[in-house]
Coordinates of C-alpha atoms and ligand atoms in Angstrom, one line a residue:
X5 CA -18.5 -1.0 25.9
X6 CA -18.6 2.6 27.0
X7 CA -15.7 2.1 29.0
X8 CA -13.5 0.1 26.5
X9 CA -14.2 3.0 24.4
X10 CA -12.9 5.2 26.6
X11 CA -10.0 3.3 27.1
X12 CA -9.1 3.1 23.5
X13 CA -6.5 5.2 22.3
X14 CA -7.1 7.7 19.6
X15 CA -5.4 9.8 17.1
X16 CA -4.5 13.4 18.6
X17 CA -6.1 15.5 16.0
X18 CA -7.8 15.4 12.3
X19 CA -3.9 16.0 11.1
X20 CA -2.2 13.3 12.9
X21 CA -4.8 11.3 11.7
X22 CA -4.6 12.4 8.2
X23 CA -1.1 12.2 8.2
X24 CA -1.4 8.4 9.7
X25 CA -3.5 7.0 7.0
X26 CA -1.7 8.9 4.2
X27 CA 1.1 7.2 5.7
X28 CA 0.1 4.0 5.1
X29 CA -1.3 4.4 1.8
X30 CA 1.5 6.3 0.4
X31 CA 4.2 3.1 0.2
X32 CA 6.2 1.4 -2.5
X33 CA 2.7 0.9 -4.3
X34 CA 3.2 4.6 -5.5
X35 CA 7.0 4.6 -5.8
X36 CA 7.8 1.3 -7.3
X37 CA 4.9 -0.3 -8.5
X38 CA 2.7 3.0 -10.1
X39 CA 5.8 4.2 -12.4
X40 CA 6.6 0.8 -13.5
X41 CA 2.9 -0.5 -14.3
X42 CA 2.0 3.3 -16.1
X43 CA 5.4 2.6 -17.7
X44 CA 4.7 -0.6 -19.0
X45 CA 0.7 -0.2 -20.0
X46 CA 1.2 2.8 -22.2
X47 CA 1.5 5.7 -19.7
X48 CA -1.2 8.6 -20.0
X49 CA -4.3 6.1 -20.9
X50 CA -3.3 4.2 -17.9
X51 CA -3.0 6.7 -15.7
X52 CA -6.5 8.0 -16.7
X53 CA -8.1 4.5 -15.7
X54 CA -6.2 4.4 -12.9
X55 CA -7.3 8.1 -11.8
X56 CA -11.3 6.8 -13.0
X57 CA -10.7 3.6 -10.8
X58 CA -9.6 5.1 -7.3
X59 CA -12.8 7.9 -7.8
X60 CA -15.0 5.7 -8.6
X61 CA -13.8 2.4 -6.7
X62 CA -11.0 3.3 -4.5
X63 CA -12.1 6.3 -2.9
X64 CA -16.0 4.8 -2.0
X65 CA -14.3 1.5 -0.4
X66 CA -12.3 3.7 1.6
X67 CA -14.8 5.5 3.1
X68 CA -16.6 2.4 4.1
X69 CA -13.8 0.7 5.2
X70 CA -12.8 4.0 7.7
X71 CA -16.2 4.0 8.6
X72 CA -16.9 0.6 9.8
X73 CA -13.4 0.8 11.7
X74 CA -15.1 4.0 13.5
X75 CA -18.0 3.0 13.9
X76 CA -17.0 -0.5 15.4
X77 CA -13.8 1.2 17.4
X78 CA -12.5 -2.0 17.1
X79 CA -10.2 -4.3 15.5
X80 CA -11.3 -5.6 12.1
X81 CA -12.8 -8.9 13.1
X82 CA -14.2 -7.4 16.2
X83 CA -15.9 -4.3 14.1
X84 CA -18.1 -6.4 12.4
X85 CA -19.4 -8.1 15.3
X86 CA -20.5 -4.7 17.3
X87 CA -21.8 -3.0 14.1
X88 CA -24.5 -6.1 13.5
X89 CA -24.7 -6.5 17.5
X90 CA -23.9 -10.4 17.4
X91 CA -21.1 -11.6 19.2
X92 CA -20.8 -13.9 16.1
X93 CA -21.5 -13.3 12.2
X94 CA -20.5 -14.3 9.1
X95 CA -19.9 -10.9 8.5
X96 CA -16.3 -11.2 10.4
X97 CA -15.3 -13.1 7.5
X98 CA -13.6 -10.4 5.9
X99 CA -11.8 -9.2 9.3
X100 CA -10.3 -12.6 9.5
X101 CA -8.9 -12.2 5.7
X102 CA -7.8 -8.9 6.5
X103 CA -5.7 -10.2 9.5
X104 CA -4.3 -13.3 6.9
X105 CA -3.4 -10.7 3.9
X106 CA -1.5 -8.3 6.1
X107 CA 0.7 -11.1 7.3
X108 CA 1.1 -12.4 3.9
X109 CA 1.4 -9.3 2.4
X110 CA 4.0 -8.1 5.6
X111 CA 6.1 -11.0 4.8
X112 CA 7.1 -10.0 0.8
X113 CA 6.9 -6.5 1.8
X114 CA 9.2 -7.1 4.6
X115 CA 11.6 -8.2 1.6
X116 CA 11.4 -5.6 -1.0
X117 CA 11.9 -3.1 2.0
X118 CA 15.1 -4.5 2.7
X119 CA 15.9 -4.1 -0.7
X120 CA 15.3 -0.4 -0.7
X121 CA 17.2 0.2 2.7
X122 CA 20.3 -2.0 0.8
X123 CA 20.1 0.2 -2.0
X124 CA 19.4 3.6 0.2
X125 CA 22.9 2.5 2.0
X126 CA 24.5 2.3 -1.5
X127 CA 23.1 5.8 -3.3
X128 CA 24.7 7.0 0.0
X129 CA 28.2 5.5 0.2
X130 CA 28.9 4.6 -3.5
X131 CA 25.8 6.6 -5.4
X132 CA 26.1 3.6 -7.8
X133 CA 29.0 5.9 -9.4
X134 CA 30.6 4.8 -12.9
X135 CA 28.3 2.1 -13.6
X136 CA 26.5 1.0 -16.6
X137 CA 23.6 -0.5 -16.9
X138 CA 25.1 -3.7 -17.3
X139 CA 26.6 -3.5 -14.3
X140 CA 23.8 -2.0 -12.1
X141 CA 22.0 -5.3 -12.9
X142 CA 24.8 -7.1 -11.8
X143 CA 24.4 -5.6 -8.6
X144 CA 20.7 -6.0 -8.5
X145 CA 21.2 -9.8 -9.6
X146 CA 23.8 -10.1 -6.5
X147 CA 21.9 -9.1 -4.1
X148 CA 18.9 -11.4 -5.0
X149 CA 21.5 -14.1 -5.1
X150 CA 22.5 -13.5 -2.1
X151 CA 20.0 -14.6 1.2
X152 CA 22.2 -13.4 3.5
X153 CA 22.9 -10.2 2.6
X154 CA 19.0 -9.6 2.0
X155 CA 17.4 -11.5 5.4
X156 CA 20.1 -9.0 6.9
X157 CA 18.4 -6.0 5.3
X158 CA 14.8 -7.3 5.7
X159 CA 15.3 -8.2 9.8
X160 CA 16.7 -4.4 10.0
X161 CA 13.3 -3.0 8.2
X162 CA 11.1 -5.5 10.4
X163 CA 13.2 -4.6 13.6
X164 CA 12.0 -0.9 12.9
X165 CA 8.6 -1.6 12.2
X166 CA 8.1 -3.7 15.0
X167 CA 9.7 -0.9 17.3
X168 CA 7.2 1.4 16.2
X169 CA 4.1 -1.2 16.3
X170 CA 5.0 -2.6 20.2
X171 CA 5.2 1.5 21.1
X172 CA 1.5 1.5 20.8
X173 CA -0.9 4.4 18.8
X174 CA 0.4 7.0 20.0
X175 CA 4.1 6.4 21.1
X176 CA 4.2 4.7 17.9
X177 CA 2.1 4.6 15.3
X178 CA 1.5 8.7 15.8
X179 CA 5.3 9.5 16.7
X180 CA 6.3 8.0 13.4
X181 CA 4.1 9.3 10.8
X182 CA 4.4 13.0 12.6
X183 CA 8.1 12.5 11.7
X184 CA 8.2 10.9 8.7
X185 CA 4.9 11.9 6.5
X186 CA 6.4 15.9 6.6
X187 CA 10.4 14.8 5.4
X188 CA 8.6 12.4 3.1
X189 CA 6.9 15.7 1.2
X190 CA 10.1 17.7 1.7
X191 CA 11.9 15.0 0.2
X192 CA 9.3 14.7 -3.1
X193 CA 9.2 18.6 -3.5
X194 CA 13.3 18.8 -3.8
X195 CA 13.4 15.4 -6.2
X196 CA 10.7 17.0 -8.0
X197 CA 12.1 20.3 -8.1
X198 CA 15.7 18.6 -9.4
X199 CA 13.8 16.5 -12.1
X200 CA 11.8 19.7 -13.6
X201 CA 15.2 21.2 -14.3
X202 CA 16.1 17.8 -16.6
X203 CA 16.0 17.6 -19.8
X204 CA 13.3 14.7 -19.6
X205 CA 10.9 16.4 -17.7
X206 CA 8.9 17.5 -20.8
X207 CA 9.1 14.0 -22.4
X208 CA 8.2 12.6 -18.8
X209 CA 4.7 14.9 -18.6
X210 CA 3.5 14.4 -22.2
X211 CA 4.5 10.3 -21.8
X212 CA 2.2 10.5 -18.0
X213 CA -0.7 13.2 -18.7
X214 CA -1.0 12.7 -22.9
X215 CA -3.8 10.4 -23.4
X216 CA -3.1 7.8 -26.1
X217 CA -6.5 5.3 -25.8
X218 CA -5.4 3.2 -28.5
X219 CA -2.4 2.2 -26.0
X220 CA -4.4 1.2 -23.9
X221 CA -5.1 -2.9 -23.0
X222 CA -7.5 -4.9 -21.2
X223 CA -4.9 -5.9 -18.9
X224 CA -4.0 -2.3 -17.8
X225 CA -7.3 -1.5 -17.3
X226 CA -7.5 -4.5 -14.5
X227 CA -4.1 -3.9 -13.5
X228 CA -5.8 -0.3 -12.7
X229 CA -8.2 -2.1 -10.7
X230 CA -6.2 -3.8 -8.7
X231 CA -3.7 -1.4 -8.2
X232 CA -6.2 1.7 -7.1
X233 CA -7.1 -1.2 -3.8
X234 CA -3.8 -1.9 -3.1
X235 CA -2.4 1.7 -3.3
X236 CA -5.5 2.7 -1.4
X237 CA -4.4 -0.3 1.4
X238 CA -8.1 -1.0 1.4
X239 CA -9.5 -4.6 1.5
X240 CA -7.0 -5.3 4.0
X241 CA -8.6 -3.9 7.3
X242 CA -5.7 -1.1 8.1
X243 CA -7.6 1.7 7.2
X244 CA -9.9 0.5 8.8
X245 CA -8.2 -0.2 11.7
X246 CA -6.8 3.1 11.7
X247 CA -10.3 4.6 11.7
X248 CA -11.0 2.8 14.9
X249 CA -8.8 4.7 16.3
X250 CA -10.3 8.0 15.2
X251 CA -13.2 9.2 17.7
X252 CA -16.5 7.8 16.8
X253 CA -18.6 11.5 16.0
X254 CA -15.4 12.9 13.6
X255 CA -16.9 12.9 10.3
X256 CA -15.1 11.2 7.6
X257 CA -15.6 12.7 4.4
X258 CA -12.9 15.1 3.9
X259 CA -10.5 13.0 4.8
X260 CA -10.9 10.3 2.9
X261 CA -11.1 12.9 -0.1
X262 CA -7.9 13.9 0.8
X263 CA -6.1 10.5 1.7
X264 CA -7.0 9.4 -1.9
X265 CA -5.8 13.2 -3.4
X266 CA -2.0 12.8 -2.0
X267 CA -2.0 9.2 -2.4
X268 CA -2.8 9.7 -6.3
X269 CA -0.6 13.0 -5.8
X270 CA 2.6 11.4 -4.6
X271 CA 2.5 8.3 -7.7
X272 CA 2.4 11.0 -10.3
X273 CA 4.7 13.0 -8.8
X274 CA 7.2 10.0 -8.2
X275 CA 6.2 8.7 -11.5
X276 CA 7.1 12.3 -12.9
X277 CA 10.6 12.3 -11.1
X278 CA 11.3 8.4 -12.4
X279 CA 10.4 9.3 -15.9
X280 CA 12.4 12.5 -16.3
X281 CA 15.4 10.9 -14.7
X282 CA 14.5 7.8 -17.1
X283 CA 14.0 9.7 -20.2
X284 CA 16.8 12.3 -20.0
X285 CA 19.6 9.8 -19.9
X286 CA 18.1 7.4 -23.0
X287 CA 16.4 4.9 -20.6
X288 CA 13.4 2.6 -21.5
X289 CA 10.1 3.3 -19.7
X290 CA 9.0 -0.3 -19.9
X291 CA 11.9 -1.9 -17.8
X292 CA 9.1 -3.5 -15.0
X293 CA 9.6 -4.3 -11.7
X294 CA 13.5 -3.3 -12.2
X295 CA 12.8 0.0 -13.3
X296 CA 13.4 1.5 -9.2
X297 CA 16.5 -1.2 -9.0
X298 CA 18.3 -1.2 -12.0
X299 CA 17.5 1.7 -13.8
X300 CA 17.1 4.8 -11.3
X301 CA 20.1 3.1 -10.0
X302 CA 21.7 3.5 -13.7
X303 CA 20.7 7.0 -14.6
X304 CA 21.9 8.1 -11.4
X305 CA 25.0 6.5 -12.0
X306 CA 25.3 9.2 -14.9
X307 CA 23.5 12.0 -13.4
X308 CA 25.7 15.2 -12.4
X309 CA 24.6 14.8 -8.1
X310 CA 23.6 11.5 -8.6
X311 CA 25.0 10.6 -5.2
X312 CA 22.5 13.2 -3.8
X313 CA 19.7 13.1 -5.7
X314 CA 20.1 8.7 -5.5
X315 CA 20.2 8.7 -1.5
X316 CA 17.0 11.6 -1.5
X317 CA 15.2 8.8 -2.9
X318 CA 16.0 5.8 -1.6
X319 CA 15.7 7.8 1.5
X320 CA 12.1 9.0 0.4
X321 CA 11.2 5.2 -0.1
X322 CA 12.3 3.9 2.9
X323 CA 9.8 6.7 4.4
X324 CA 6.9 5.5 2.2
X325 CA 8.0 1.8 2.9
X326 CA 8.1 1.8 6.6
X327 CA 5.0 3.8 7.2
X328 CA 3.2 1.8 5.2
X329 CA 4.3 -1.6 6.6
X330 CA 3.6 -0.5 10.3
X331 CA -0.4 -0.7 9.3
X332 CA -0.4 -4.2 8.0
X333 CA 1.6 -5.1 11.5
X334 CA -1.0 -2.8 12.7
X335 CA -3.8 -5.0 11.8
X336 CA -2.8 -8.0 13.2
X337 CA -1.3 -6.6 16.5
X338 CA -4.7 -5.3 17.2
X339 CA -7.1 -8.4 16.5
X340 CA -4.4 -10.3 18.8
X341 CA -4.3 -7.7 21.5
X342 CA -7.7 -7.2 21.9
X343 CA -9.5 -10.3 21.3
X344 CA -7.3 -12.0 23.1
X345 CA -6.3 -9.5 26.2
X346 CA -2.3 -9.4 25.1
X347 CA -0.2 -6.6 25.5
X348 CA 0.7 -4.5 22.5
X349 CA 4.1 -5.2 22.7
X350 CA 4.2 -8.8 22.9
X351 CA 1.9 -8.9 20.3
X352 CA 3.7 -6.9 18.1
X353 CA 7.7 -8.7 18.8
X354 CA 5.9 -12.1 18.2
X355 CA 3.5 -11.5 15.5
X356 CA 6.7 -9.5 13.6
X357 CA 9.0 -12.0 14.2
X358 CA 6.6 -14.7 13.0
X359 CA 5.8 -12.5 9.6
X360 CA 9.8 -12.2 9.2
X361 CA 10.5 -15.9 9.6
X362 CA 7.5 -16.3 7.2
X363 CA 9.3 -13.9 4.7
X364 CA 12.0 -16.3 4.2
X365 CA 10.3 -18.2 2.2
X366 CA 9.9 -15.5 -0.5
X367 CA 13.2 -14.5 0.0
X368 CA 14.4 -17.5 -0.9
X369 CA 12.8 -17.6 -3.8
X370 CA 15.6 -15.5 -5.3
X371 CA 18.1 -18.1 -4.7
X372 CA 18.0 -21.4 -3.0
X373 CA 14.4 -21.9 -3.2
X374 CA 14.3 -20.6 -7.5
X375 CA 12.9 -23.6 -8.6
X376 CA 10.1 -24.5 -6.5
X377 CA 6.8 -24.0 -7.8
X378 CA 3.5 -23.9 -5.9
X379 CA 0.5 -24.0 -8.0
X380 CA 2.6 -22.7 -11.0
X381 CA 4.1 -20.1 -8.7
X382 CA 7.6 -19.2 -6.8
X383 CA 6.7 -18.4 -3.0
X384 CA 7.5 -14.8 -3.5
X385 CA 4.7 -14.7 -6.6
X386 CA 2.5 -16.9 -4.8
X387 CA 2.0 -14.2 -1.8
X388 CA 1.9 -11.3 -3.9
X389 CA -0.5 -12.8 -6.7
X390 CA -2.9 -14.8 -3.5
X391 CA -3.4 -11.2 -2.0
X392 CA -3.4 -8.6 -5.1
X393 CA -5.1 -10.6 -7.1
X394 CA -7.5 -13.1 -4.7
X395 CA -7.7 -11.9 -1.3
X396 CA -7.7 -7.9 -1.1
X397 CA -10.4 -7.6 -3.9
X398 CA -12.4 -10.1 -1.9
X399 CA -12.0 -8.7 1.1
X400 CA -12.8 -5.3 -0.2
X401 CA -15.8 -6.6 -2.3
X402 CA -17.6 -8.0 1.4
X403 CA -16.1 -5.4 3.2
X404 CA -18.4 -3.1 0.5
X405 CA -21.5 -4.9 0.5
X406 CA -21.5 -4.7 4.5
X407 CA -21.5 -1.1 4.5
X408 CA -24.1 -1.1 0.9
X409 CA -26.6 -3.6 2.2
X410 CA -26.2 -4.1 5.8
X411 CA -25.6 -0.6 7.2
X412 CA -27.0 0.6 4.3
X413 CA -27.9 4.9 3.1
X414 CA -27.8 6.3 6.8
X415 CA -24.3 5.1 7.4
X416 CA -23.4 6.8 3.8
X417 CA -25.5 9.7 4.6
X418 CA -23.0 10.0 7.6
X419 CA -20.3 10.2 5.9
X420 CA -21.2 12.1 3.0
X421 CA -24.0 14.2 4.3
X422 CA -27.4 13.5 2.4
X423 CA -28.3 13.9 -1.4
X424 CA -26.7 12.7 -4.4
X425 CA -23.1 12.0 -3.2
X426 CA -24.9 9.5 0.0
X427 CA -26.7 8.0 -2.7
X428 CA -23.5 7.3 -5.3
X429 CA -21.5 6.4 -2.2
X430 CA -24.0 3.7 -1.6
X431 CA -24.5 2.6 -4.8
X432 CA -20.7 2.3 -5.8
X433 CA -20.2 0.3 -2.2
X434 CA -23.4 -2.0 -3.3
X435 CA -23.2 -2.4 -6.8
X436 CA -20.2 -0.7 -8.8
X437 CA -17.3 -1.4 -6.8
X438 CA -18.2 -5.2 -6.4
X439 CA -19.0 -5.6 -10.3
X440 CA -15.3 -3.5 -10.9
X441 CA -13.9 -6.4 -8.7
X442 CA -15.8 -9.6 -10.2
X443 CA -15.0 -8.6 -13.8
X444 CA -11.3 -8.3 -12.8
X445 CA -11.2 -11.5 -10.9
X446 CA -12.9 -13.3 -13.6
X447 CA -10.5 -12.3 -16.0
X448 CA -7.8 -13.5 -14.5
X449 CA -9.3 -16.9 -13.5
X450 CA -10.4 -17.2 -17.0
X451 CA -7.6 -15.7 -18.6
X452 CA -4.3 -16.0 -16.9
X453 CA -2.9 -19.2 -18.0
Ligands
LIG18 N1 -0.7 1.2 0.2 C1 0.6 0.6 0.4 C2 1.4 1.0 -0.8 O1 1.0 1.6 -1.7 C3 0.6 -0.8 0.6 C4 -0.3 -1.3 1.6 C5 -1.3 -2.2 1.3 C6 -0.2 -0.8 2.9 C7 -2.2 -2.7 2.3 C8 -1.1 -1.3 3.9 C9 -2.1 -2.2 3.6 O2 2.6 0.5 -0.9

């Protein structure tokens, strides 16, 4: 064990390690998704749940998650085994679910990243220029109506992650997010810096940071929930199988404390920059899912250096995107490589080239395959809703317990140090972040109709 140790490849330093996991959790979670859910739950309230949620929940699972991967300096289903010295347990259960989400989760993302890198080719050649909003969802509706035109878009994204993935740790995985994670910051500070000289901007901090309660709903505060795992990529195995990869004596704690900071830090920023844009041109907040498709595309269509300020973004989303998707690929290349003695690159061209086929399905769910249901669902709805709402709070609950019960207040006291934060971190992984989780699920089993 000693020796495969040896043998496995680790981050460089605490940085490239930092910048790694920030990487990953920084993704079209905090672009996309975070603006349009604060948008449509009332804004500041939701935002203070949602801030509540990843301290109390997020930021605890993602410290046991990290440290299991460390500890176990191996993949997730392998982790499990070493840390309760069986060859075998029941414990691997939520390894294996963490291999089958990352797929499944892969395949949709795999999609909407090909919609950002069409769009990201359109801010830069047409910057969307003398549309109206009318028209930008024309253009939105096209492409969805179109498979080939999108599969096109989503093999490009997959070719690039899979590139990175069969380059191995530190070719890859390293090489990008050294690249990438500093443009990405770059590219937020000079949106940011454009959208505080708007005329929104004002309307776009009071509608984020002023706290309205009695706008808030039961379903944002589970959306919150959800959305702090997912955001997080916890309950998935990738941060934990990027802390395999970080040596086994590195302590944890500040890390984590900061992968949760400029993962909350980028989705108010972004949501700060979509709002002002939103707001100074008469937009609607509450537009959903279309709100990065149709109308940023829209505003910038209006905006003096749209064309600019249009490709900046899409350009700082296909950052956030592609880092993110190389550590669900990551996930799966590693259970295959090293439980089954395959080599990294194989792994990676088959397992991506599986995903992408896989992919199709929700792809198609835009246009030839519209009106199929599966339980109730289109295919594209049934991945995303199976894995937000089902697997990753699953996974995450187990994946808490094993650290709460089975590894229990030393492994907490290593992270945290001892006193009272070993003693909330273990408390939150045994008890609070699994109750969080059952109250949401039951909600929507009992509820959702
Ligand atoms: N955290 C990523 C985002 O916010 C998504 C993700 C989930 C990445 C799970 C890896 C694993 O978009």
């Amino acid at each position: 064990m000693a020796q495969l140790e040896q043998l496995r490849p680790h981050w460089h330093s605490r940085m490239t390690f930092l910048l790694a996991a920030v990487g990953s959790a920084v993704g079209l979670g905090n672009i996309w998704k975070f603006p349009y859910v604060a948008g449509t739950q009332g804004g500041g309230a939701f935002v203070v749940v949602y801030l509540l949620c990843i301290a109390l929940v997020g930021l605890p699972v993602l410290m046991a998650e990290l440290y299991i991967g460390q500890k176990g300096q191996a993949n997730a289903v392998t982790a499990f085994a070493r840390l309760t010295d069986s060859k075998r347990t029941a414990w691997q259960l939520p390894g294996y679910l963490g291999v089958v989400s990352s797929v499944l989760i892969l395949s949709f993302y795999g999609v909407v990243g090909g919609w950002v890198l069409n769009f990201l080719i359109q801010a830069a050649t047409t910057g969307f220029s003398s549309l109206d909003l009318v028209q930008v969802k024309g253009l939105f509706a096209e492409m969805l109506a179109s498979p080939l035109q999108m599969a096109v878009m989503q093999a490009l994204f997959m070719l690039a992650v899979i590139a990175v993935v069969a380059a191995g740790v530190s070719a890859g995985l390293e090489w990008l997010n050294k690249l990438l994670m500093p443009a990405l910051l770059v590219l937020l500070g000079v949106l940011l810096l454009r959208a505080s000289s708007l005329s929104g901007f004002e309307s776009a901090l009071s509608f984020l940071f002023a706290v309205d309660l009695s706008k808030l709903s039961a379903e944002g505060v589970l959306e919150a929930v959800g959305h702090a795992f997912f955001t997080l990529s916890v309950g998935i195995g990738a941060i934990l199988t990027y802390g395999s990869y970080v040596p086994p004596e590195q302590s944890l704690a500040r890390t984590s404390v900061l992968i949760a900071l400029s993962d909350t830090g980028v989705a108010l920023v972004a949501g700060l920059v979509v709002f002002s844009a939103v707001f100074t041109y008469g937009f609607e907040p509450s537009a959903g899912p279309g709100l990065m498709f149709v109308t940023v595309p829209a505003v910038l269509a209006q905006m003096p250096g749209g064309h600019w300020f249009g490709t900046t973004f899409f350009l700082l989303v296909s950052f956030a995107a592609l880092t993110s998707a190389v550590s669900m690929l990551q996930v799966v290349v590693a259970y295959f490589e090293e439980v089954f003695e395959l080599s990294t690159a194989l792994v990676a061209w088959v397992a991506g080239v599986l995903i992408f086929v896989l992919g199709l399905l929700p792809l198609l769910s835009f246009n030839v395959l519209a009106e199929v249901r599966v339980l109730g669902l289109n295919w594209f709805d049934l991945f995303d809703a199976t894995t937000s709402q089902y697997l990753l709070p699953i996974t995450g609950t187990l994946m808490s317990l094993f650290f709460g019960w089975k590894l229990k207040l030393v492994a907490a006291e290593q992270v945290v140090g001892k006193g009272f934060k070993a003693w909330f971190l273990l408390w939150s992984t045994r008890l609070i972040a699994p109750l969080a989780i059952l109250v949401i699920m039951l909600r929507k089993i009992l509820f959702s109709s």
